Short mmCIF file of C-alpha atoms in Angstrom, two decimals:
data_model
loop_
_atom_site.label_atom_id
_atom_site.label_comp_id
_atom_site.label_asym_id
_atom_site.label_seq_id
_atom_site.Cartn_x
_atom_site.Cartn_y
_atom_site.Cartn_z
CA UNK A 239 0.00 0.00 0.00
CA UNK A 240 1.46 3.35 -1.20
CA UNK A 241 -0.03 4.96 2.02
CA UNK A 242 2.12 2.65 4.36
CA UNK A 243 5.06 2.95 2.58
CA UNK A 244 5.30 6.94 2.51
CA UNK A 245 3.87 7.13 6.55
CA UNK A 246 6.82 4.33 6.83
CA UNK A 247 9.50 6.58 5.82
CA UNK A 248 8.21 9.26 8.28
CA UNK A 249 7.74 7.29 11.13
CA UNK A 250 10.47 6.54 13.07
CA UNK A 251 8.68 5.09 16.81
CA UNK A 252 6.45 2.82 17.45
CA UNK A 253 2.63 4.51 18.66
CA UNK A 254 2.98 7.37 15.74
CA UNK A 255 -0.14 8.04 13.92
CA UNK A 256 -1.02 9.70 11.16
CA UNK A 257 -4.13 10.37 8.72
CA UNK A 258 -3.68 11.04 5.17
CA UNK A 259 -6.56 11.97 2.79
CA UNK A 260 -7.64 9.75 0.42
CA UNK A 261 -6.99 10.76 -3.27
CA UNK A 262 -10.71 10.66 -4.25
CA UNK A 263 -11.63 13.34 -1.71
CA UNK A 264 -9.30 15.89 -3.01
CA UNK A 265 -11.75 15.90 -5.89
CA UNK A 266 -14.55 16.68 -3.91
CA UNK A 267 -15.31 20.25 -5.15
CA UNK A 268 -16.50 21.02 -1.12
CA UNK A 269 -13.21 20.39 -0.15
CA UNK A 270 -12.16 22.77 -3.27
CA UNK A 271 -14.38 25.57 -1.73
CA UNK A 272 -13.04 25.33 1.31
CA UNK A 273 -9.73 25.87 0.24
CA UNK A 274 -10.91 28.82 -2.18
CA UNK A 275 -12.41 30.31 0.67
CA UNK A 276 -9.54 30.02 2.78
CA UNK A 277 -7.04 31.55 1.13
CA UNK A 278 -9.33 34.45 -0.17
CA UNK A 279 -9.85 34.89 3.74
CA UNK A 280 -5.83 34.91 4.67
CA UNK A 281 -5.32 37.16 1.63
CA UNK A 282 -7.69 39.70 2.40
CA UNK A 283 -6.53 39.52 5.83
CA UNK A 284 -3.26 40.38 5.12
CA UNK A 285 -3.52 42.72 1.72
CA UNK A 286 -2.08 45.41 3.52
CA UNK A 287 0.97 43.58 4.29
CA UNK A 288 1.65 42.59 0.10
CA UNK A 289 1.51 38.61 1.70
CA UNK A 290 -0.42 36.27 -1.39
CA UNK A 291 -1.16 33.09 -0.46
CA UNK A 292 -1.76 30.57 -3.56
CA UNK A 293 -1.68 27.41 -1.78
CA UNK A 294 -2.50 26.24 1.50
CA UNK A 295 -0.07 23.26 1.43
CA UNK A 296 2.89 24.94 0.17
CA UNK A 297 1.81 28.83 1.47
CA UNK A 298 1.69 27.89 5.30
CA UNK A 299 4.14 25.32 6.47
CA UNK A 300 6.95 27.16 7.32
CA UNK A 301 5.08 29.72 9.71
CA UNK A 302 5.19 32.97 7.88
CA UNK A 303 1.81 33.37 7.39
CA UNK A 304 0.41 32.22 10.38
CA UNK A 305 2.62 34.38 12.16
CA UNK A 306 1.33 37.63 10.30
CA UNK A 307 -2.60 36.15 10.85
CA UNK A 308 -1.99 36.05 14.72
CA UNK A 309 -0.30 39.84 15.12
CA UNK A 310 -3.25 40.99 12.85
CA UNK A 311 -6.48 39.22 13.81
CA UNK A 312 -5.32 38.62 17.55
CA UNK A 313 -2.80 41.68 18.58
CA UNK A 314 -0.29 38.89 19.77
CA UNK A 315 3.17 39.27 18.99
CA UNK A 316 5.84 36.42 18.79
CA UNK A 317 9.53 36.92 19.16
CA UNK A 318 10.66 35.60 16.13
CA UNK A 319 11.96 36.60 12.69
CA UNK A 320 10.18 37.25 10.22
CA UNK A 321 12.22 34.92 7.51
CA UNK A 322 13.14 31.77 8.63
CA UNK A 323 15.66 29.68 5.59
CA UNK A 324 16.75 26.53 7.23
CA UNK A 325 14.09 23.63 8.31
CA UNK A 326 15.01 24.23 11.86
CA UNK A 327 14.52 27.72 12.18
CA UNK A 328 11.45 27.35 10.44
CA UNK A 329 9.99 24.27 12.89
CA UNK A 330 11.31 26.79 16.12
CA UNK A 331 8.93 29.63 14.34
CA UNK A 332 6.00 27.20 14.17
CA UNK A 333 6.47 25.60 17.83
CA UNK A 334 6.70 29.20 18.88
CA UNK A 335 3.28 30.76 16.87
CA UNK A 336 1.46 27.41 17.55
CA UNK A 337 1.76 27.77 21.42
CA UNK A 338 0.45 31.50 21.08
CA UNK A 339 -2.03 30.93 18.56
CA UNK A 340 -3.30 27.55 20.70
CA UNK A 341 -3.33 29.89 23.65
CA UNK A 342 -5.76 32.58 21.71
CA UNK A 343 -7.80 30.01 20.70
CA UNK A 344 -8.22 29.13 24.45
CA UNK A 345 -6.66 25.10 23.60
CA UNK A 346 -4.48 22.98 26.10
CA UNK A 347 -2.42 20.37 24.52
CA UNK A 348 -5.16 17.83 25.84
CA UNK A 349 -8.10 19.24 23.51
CA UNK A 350 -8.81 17.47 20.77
CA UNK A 351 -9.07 20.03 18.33
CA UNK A 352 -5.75 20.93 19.50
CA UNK A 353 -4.06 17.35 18.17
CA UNK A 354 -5.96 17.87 14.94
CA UNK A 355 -1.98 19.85 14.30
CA UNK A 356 1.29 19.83 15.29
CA UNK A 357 4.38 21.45 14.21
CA UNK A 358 5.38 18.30 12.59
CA UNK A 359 1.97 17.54 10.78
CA UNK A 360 1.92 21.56 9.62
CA UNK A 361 5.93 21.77 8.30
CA UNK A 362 5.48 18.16 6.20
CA UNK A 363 2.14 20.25 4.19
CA UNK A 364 -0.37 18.02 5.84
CA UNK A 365 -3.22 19.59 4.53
CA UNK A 366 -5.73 17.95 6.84
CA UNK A 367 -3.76 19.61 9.79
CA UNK A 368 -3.65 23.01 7.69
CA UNK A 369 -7.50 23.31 7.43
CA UNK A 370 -8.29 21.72 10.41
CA UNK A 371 -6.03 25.39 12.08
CA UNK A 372 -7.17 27.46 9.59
CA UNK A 373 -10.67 26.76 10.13
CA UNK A 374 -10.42 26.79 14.06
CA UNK A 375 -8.99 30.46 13.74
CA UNK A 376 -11.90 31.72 11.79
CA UNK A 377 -14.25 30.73 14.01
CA UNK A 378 -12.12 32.26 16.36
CA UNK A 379 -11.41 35.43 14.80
CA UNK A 380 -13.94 35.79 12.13
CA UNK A 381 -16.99 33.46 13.04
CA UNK A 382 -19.40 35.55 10.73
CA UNK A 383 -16.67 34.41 7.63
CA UNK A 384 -19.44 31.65 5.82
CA UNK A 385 -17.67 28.33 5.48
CA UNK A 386 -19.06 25.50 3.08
CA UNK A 387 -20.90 23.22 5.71
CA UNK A 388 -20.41 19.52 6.07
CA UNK A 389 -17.23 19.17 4.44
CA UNK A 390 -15.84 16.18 5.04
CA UNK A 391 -12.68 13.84 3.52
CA UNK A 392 -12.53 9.93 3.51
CA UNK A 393 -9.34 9.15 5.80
CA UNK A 394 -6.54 6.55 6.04
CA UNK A 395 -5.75 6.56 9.51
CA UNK A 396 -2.06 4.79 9.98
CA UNK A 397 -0.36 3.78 13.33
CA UNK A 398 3.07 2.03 14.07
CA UNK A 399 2.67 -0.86 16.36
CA UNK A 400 5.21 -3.90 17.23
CA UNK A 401 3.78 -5.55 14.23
CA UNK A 402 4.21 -3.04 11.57
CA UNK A 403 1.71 -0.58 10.31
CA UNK A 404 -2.38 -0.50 11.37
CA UNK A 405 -4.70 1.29 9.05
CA UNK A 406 -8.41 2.07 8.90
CA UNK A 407 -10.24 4.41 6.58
CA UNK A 408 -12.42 6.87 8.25
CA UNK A 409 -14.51 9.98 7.13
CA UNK A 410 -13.43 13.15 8.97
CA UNK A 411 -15.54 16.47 9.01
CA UNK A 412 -13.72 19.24 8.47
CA UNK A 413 -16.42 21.80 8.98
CA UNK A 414 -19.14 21.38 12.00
CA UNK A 415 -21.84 19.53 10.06
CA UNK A 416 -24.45 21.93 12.25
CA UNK A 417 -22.30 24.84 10.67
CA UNK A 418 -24.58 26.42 7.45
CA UNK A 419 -22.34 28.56 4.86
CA UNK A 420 -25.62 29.47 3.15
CA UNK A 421 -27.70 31.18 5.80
CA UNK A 422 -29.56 27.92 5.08
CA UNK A 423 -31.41 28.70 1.92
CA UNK A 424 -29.20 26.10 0.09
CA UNK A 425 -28.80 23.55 3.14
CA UNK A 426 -28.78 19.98 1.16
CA UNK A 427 -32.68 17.82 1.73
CA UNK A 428 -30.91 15.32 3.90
CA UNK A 429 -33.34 12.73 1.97
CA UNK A 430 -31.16 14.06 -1.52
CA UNK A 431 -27.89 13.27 0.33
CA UNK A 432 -28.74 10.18 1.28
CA UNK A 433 -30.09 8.90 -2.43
CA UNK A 434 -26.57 10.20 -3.76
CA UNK A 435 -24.88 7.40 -1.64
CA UNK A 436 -23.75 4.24 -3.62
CA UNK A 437 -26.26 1.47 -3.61
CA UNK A 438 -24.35 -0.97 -1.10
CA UNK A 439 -24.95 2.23 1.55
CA UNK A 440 -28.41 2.88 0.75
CA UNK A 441 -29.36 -0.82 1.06
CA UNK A 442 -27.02 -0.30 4.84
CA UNK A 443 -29.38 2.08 5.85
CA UNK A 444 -32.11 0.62 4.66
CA UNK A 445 -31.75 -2.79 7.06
CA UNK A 446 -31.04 -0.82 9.91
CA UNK A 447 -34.62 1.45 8.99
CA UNK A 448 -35.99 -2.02 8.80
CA UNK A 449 -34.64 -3.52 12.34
CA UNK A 450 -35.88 -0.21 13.91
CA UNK A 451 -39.16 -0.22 12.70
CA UNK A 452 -39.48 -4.33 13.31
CA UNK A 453 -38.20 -4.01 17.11
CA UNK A 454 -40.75 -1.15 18.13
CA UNK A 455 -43.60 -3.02 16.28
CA UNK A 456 -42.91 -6.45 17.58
CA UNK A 457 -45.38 -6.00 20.42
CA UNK A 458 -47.97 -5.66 17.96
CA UNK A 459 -46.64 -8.86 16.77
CA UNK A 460 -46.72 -7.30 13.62
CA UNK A 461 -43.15 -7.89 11.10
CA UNK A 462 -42.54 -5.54 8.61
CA UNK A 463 -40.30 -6.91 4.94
CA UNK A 464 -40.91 -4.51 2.69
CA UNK A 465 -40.60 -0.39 3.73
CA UNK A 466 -41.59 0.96 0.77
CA UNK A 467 -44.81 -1.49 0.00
CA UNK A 468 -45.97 -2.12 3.52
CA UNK A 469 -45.93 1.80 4.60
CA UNK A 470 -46.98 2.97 1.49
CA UNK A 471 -51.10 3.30 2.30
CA UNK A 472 -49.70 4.87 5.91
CA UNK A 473 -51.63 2.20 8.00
CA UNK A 474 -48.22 0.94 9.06
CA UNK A 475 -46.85 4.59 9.66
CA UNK A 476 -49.59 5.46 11.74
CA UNK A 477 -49.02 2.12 13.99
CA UNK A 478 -45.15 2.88 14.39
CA UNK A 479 -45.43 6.58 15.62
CA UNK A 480 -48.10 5.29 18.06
CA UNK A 481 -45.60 2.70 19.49
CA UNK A 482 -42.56 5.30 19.36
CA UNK A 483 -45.27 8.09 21.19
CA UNK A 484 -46.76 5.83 23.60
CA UNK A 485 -50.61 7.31 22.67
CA UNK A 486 -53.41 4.99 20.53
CA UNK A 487 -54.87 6.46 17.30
CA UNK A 488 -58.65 5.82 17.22
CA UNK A 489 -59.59 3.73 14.56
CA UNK A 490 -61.85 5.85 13.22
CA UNK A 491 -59.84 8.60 12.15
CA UNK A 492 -57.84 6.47 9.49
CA UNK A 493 -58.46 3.72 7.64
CA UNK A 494 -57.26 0.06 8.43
CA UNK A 495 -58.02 -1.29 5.18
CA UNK A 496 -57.33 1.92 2.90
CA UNK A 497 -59.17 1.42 -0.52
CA UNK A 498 -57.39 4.00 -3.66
CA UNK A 499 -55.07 6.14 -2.99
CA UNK A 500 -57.20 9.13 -1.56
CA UNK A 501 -57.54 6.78 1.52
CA UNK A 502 -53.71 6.22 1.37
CA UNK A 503 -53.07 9.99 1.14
CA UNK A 504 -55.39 10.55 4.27
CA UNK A 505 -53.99 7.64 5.83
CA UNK A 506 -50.42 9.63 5.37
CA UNK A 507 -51.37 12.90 6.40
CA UNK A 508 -52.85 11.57 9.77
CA UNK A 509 -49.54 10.11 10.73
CA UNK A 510 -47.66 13.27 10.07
CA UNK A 511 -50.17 15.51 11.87
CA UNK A 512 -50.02 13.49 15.20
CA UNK A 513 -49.97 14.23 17.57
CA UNK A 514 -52.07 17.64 17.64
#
């Protein structure tokens, strides 16, 4: 695995770990609107300073920029120069901004936003670490800055152990997934998002709607097979969200044995208006 073999040339004690983002989600044009937005935030943070970021991977790592972000948004300022050539005046810089900027941003070393980056993780160009800070110090210093929501990349999460390399693939959210870039007007149907997942996933989901709905019907001694067939005339429906509420619909305000679909449609609209 190319993963393992790059992480192995990096990792030099056992209990290191490391996530690297999978290829595929760099595509992901979320994740390519996050980093739009991010470096059209740094630059027109520091515009009066002539700094141009064009990359977040190769623009931040050696702590010039992030040293300029923290004097201007937060009034701190770090002892340090302003150039730093060689790869360990550069990591110094970065140990040195890092504990100020973790500081502003009110994180101990034991948070866990604060292990989302290191100076390590930052210097190599992880961009996962990158965004993970950047994004952290605009909600910090510029929480009213609209950030895509829900971004999220699929993970290979790699660890040394006595016997060799462990990895597991993992999604990670970059952005909150309550966070909503678009005031909500454009805030995905969550029914949409879940129809654009691959059919293996949908048919997931699907079993566990299915175990759900069997277990709270079961004292009813009624077994459900088929979702879409068996709550399509709402009879079903209407039995589950009296189980879930604990209350008894009368049987006379739907129909048991629904005949046409006007019966089915009334059937449907009774379950969704209870209870009144």
């Amino acid at each position: 695995m190319d993963f393992e073999q790059g992480f192995e040339a990096t990792a030099s004690f056992q209990g290191e770990r490391r996530k690297i983002i999978q290829p595929t989600s760099l595509n992901d044009p979320k994740l390519a609107k996050l980093k739009e937005v991010l470096v059209e935030w740094i630059n027109s943070t520091l515009k009066s300073e002539h700094i141009v970021v064009q990359s977040l991977e190769e623009d931040i790592y050696d702590g010039l920029v992030l040293h300029h972000l923290l004097r201007r948004l937060g009034d701190v300022h770090v002892e340090v120069d302003d150039i730093a050539l060689t790869t360990t005046a550069q990591m110094r810089k970065l140990e040195l901004v890092l504990q100020a900027l973790d500081q502003k941003l009110g994180l101990s070393p034991q948070d866990d936003d604060a292990a989302k980056w290191n100076v390590k993780l930052l210097h190599s160009r992880d961009l996962l670490a990158t965004l993970h800070l950047l994004v952290a110090m605009v909600k910090n210093f510029q929480p009213s800055l609209p950030l895509p929501p829900n971004v999220s990349v699929e993970v290979v999460s790699l660890e040394v152990n006595k016997s060799g390399i462990k990895s597991d693939k993992q999604i990670e959210y970059i952005t909150s997934q309550s966070e909503d870039g678009d005031g909500g007007s454009n805030k995905d149907d969550p029914i949409d998002e879940l129809l654009k997942l691959d059919a293996h996933k949908i048919a997931t989901v699907k079993k566990a709607i299915l175990h759900f709905v069997n277990k709270n019907m079961s004292s009813l001694r009624l077994q459900v097979v088929d979702v879409e067939q068996q709550f399509a005339d709402g009879v079903f429906l209407l039995l589950l969200i009296g189980q879930l509420e604990d209350f008894f619909i009368p049987l006379y305000e739907f129909y048991l044995s629904p005949n046409g679909e006007s019966e089915m449609v009334h059937n449907v609209d009774t379950g969704v208006g209870y209870p009144q």
